[in-house]
Amino acid sequence: MSNYDALSDLRMEYDVGTLRREDMLDDPVAQWQAWFDHAMANDVYEPNAMVVATVDEGGWPHARNVLVKGVDERGFAFYTNYESAKAAELESAAKASLLFSWLPVHRQVRIVGTVTRVSAEESDAYFASRPRGSQIGAWASPQSDLIAEPAVLERAVAEVAQRFEGQDVTRPPFWGGYRVAPVMFEFWQGRPSRLHDRLRYVWRSGSWDIERIAP
Ligand SMILES: Cc1cc2nc3c(=O)[nH]c(=O)nc-3n(C[C@H](O)[C@H](O)[C@H](O)COP(=O)(O)O)c2cc1C
């Protein structure tokens, strides 16, 4: 099967770095920041893209990319529609997994955490910083709902643009941020012969334990 041949041709040898416990910062958010900076410096495409995985009420997992828009000691914030499928999943089970795939530097970071909404003030401030077209799009798109045809969205955009003509676009009440407060991080560095380095930070009784796990 030609498709299969193409996949086996893609076999990679991971040989750009190692992960030693002594090289890791005690604070996993600072460690994430160091790896993010490294990904940026190495021209990784969209290093701020992360997969957010949620679980629906039937136990089905759902994963999709979003852009991380804030990282600090409280966690990892992203912005979305509060009436979207992902929002429904987060409101019913306030836990998520995040995945950063920095493949050109043979790294991934996995995070698991609890989820809360970003404050209205913080969401307002971020919304105000967005380009006007994105602000109008946030109002116009009933994210994750069925739409009959693209023209429905185009009409909605035109209506919103007209409604806010000559004034600032305010944040829709159904749009804002979620923040994932991590309880676990895993830093993965690809190594030759699939003997990859994996170091996991686990939040246990008030501090981060760092442990090595098998590839
Ligand atoms: C690189 C990339 C970045 C994205 N960033 C966001 C984002 O920040 N917020 C968002 O709501 N959707 C974002 N999306 C779209 C989502 O992947 C998804 O299609 C949308 O949020 C609807 O998901 P849901 O129906 O599971 O709620 C992004 C998609 C890609 C490919």
Coordinates of C-alpha atoms and ligand atoms in Angstrom, one line a residue:
M1 CA 0.0 0.0 0.0
S2 CA 1.5 3.3 -1.1
N3 CA 0.1 5.1 1.9
Y4 CA 1.9 2.7 4.2
D5 CA 5.2 3.2 2.4
A6 CA 4.9 6.9 2.8
L7 CA 4.5 6.5 6.5
S8 CA 7.5 4.2 7.0
D9 CA 9.6 6.7 5.0
L10 CA 8.9 9.2 7.7
R11 CA 10.9 7.4 10.4
M12 CA 12.8 10.0 12.4
E13 CA 16.0 9.7 14.4
Y14 CA 15.7 11.9 17.5
D15 CA 19.2 13.1 18.4
V16 CA 19.3 16.7 19.3
G17 CA 19.4 16.7 23.1
T18 CA 19.1 15.0 26.4
L19 CA 17.2 15.7 29.5
R20 CA 19.0 15.5 32.8
R21 CA 17.2 16.0 36.1
E22 CA 20.0 18.6 37.1
D23 CA 19.2 20.6 34.0
M24 CA 15.5 21.0 34.9
L25 CA 14.2 23.9 36.9
D26 CA 12.2 23.2 40.1
D27 CA 9.3 25.2 38.8
P28 CA 7.6 23.5 35.8
V29 CA 6.1 26.7 34.6
A30 CA 9.6 28.2 34.4
Q31 CA 10.7 25.0 32.7
W32 CA 7.9 25.3 30.2
Q33 CA 8.9 29.0 29.6
A34 CA 12.5 27.9 28.9
W35 CA 11.4 25.3 26.4
F36 CA 9.0 27.8 24.8
D37 CA 11.8 30.3 24.4
H38 CA 14.0 27.6 22.9
A39 CA 11.2 26.6 20.4
M40 CA 10.8 30.3 19.4
A41 CA 14.6 30.7 19.0
N42 CA 14.5 27.6 16.7
D43 CA 11.7 28.9 14.6
V44 CA 9.2 26.2 15.6
Y45 CA 6.0 27.0 13.7
E46 CA 3.3 28.4 16.0
P47 CA 4.9 27.4 19.3
N48 CA 1.9 28.8 21.1
A49 CA -0.5 26.3 19.6
M50 CA -1.6 23.6 22.0
V51 CA -4.0 20.8 21.8
V52 CA -6.7 20.9 24.4
A53 CA -8.3 17.6 25.2
T54 CA -11.6 17.4 27.0
V55 CA -14.1 14.6 27.7
D56 CA -17.8 14.7 27.0
E57 CA -20.6 13.3 29.2
G58 CA -20.5 10.0 27.3
G59 CA -16.8 9.7 28.1
W60 CA -15.6 10.4 24.6
P61 CA -12.4 12.4 24.4
H62 CA -12.2 15.5 22.1
A63 CA -9.0 17.2 21.1
R64 CA -8.4 20.5 19.2
N65 CA -5.8 23.2 18.8
V66 CA -6.1 26.5 20.5
L67 CA -3.5 29.3 21.1
V68 CA -2.2 29.8 24.6
K69 CA -2.6 33.5 25.4
G70 CA -1.3 33.7 29.0
V71 CA 1.1 31.7 31.1
D72 CA 1.9 32.4 34.7
E73 CA 1.9 30.7 38.1
R74 CA -1.9 30.4 37.8
G75 CA -1.7 28.3 34.7
F76 CA -2.3 28.4 31.0
A77 CA -5.1 30.6 29.6
F78 CA -6.8 30.4 26.2
Y79 CA -9.9 32.1 24.8
T80 CA -12.9 30.7 23.1
N81 CA -16.7 30.7 22.8
Y82 CA -18.4 29.8 26.1
E83 CA -21.2 28.1 24.2
S84 CA -18.9 25.9 22.1
A85 CA -18.6 22.1 22.4
K86 CA -15.4 22.4 24.3
A87 CA -16.9 24.8 26.7
A88 CA -19.8 22.4 27.4
E89 CA -17.3 19.7 28.1
L90 CA -15.3 21.9 30.4
E91 CA -18.3 23.1 32.3
S92 CA -19.4 19.5 32.9
A93 CA -15.9 18.1 33.7
A94 CA -13.6 20.9 34.7
K95 CA -10.4 19.0 33.8
A96 CA -8.3 19.2 30.6
S97 CA -5.1 17.9 29.1
L98 CA -2.9 20.2 27.1
L99 CA -0.2 19.2 24.6
F100 CA 2.5 21.3 23.1
S101 CA 4.1 19.6 20.0
W102 CA 7.5 21.2 19.3
L103 CA 8.4 18.6 16.8
P104 CA 11.3 20.2 15.0
V105 CA 13.2 20.3 18.2
H106 CA 12.0 16.8 19.1
R107 CA 10.1 17.9 22.2
Q108 CA 6.6 17.7 23.5
V109 CA 5.1 18.9 26.8
R110 CA 2.0 17.3 28.2
I111 CA 0.0 19.0 31.0
V112 CA -3.0 17.9 33.0
G113 CA -5.0 20.4 35.1
T114 CA -8.2 21.7 36.5
V115 CA -10.1 24.4 34.6
T116 CA -11.7 27.6 35.6
R117 CA -13.0 30.6 33.7
V118 CA -10.7 33.6 33.4
S119 CA -12.1 36.7 35.1
A120 CA -14.4 39.0 33.1
E121 CA -11.9 41.8 33.5
E122 CA -9.1 39.7 32.1
S123 CA -11.3 38.5 29.2
D124 CA -12.3 42.1 28.5
A125 CA -8.7 43.2 28.4
Y126 CA -7.7 40.4 26.0
F127 CA -10.7 40.9 23.8
A128 CA -9.9 44.6 23.5
S129 CA -6.4 43.7 22.3
R130 CA -7.7 41.6 19.4
P131 CA -8.0 42.8 15.8
R132 CA -11.4 44.3 15.0
G133 CA -12.1 41.5 12.5
S134 CA -11.6 38.8 15.1
Q135 CA -13.8 40.8 17.5
I136 CA -16.6 40.9 15.0
G137 CA -16.1 37.2 14.2
A138 CA -16.5 36.3 17.9
W139 CA -19.9 37.9 17.9
A140 CA -20.9 36.4 14.5
S141 CA -19.9 32.8 14.9
P142 CA -22.1 30.4 17.0
Q143 CA -19.0 28.2 17.5
S144 CA -19.7 24.4 17.1
D145 CA -23.3 24.9 16.0
L146 CA -24.6 23.7 12.7
I147 CA -24.8 26.3 10.0
A148 CA -26.6 25.8 6.7
E149 CA -24.1 27.5 4.4
P150 CA -21.2 30.0 4.5
A151 CA -23.5 32.8 3.6
V152 CA -25.1 32.5 7.0
L153 CA -21.8 33.5 8.6
E154 CA -21.2 36.2 6.1
R155 CA -24.6 37.8 6.8
A156 CA -24.0 37.6 10.6
V157 CA -20.6 39.3 10.2
A158 CA -22.2 42.1 8.1
E159 CA -24.9 42.6 10.8
V160 CA -22.4 42.7 13.6
A161 CA -20.1 45.1 11.7
Q162 CA -23.1 47.4 11.1
R163 CA -24.2 47.2 14.8
F164 CA -20.8 48.4 16.0
E165 CA -20.1 50.9 13.2
G166 CA -18.2 53.9 14.6
Q167 CA -17.7 52.3 18.1
D168 CA -15.5 49.8 19.8
V169 CA -16.6 46.2 19.7
T170 CA -17.4 45.0 23.2
R171 CA -16.7 41.5 24.4
P172 CA -19.7 39.1 23.8
P173 CA -20.9 37.7 27.1
F174 CA -20.6 34.2 25.6
W175 CA -16.9 34.6 24.8
G176 CA -13.9 34.6 27.2
G177 CA -11.0 32.6 28.6
Y178 CA -10.4 29.4 30.4
R179 CA -7.3 28.8 32.5
V180 CA -5.8 25.3 33.1
A181 CA -4.1 25.1 36.5
P182 CA -1.6 22.2 36.1
V183 CA -1.3 19.3 38.5
M184 CA 1.0 17.4 36.2
F185 CA 3.6 18.2 33.5
E186 CA 5.6 15.8 31.4
F187 CA 8.6 17.1 29.4
W188 CA 9.6 14.7 26.6
Q189 CA 12.8 14.9 24.7
G190 CA 13.3 12.5 21.7
R191 CA 16.4 10.3 21.9
P192 CA 18.1 7.9 19.6
S193 CA 16.7 4.3 19.3
R194 CA 13.5 5.5 20.8
L195 CA 15.1 5.7 24.3
H196 CA 13.5 9.0 24.9
D197 CA 13.9 11.1 28.0
R198 CA 10.6 11.7 29.9
L199 CA 10.6 13.8 33.1
R200 CA 7.3 14.3 34.9
Y201 CA 6.4 16.9 37.5
V202 CA 3.6 15.9 39.9
W203 CA 2.0 18.3 42.4
R204 CA 2.0 16.4 45.7
S205 CA 1.2 17.8 49.1
G206 CA 2.3 21.4 48.3
S207 CA 5.3 20.9 46.1
W208 CA 6.4 19.5 42.7
D209 CA 8.0 16.0 42.7
I210 CA 10.1 15.3 39.6
E211 CA 10.3 11.7 38.4
R212 CA 11.7 9.9 35.4
I213 CA 9.4 7.6 33.4
A214 CA 10.3 5.0 30.8
P215 CA 9.9 5.9 27.1
Ligands
LIG1 C1 -3.5 26.6 15.2 C2 -5.0 26.7 15.7 C3 -5.3 27.6 16.7 C4 -6.6 27.8 17.1 N1 -6.9 28.6 18.2 C5 -8.1 28.7 18.7 C6 -8.4 29.5 19.8 O1 -7.5 30.1 20.4 N2 -9.6 29.5 20.3 C7 -10.6 28.8 19.7 O2 -11.8 28.8 20.2 N3 -10.4 28.0 18.6 C8 -9.2 27.9 18.1 N4 -8.9 27.1 17.0 C9 -10.1 26.3 16.4 C10 -10.3 25.1 17.3 O3 -9.3 24.1 17.0 C11 -11.7 24.5 17.2 O4 -12.0 24.3 15.8 C12 -12.8 25.4 17.7 O5 -12.4 26.0 18.9 C13 -14.1 24.6 17.9 O6 -13.8 23.6 18.8 P1 -15.0 22.8 19.6 O7 -16.2 22.7 18.6 O8 -14.4 21.5 20.1 O9 -15.4 23.7 20.8 C14 -7.6 27.0 16.5 C15 -7.3 26.1 15.5 C16 -6.0 25.9 15.1 C17 -5.7 24.9 14.0

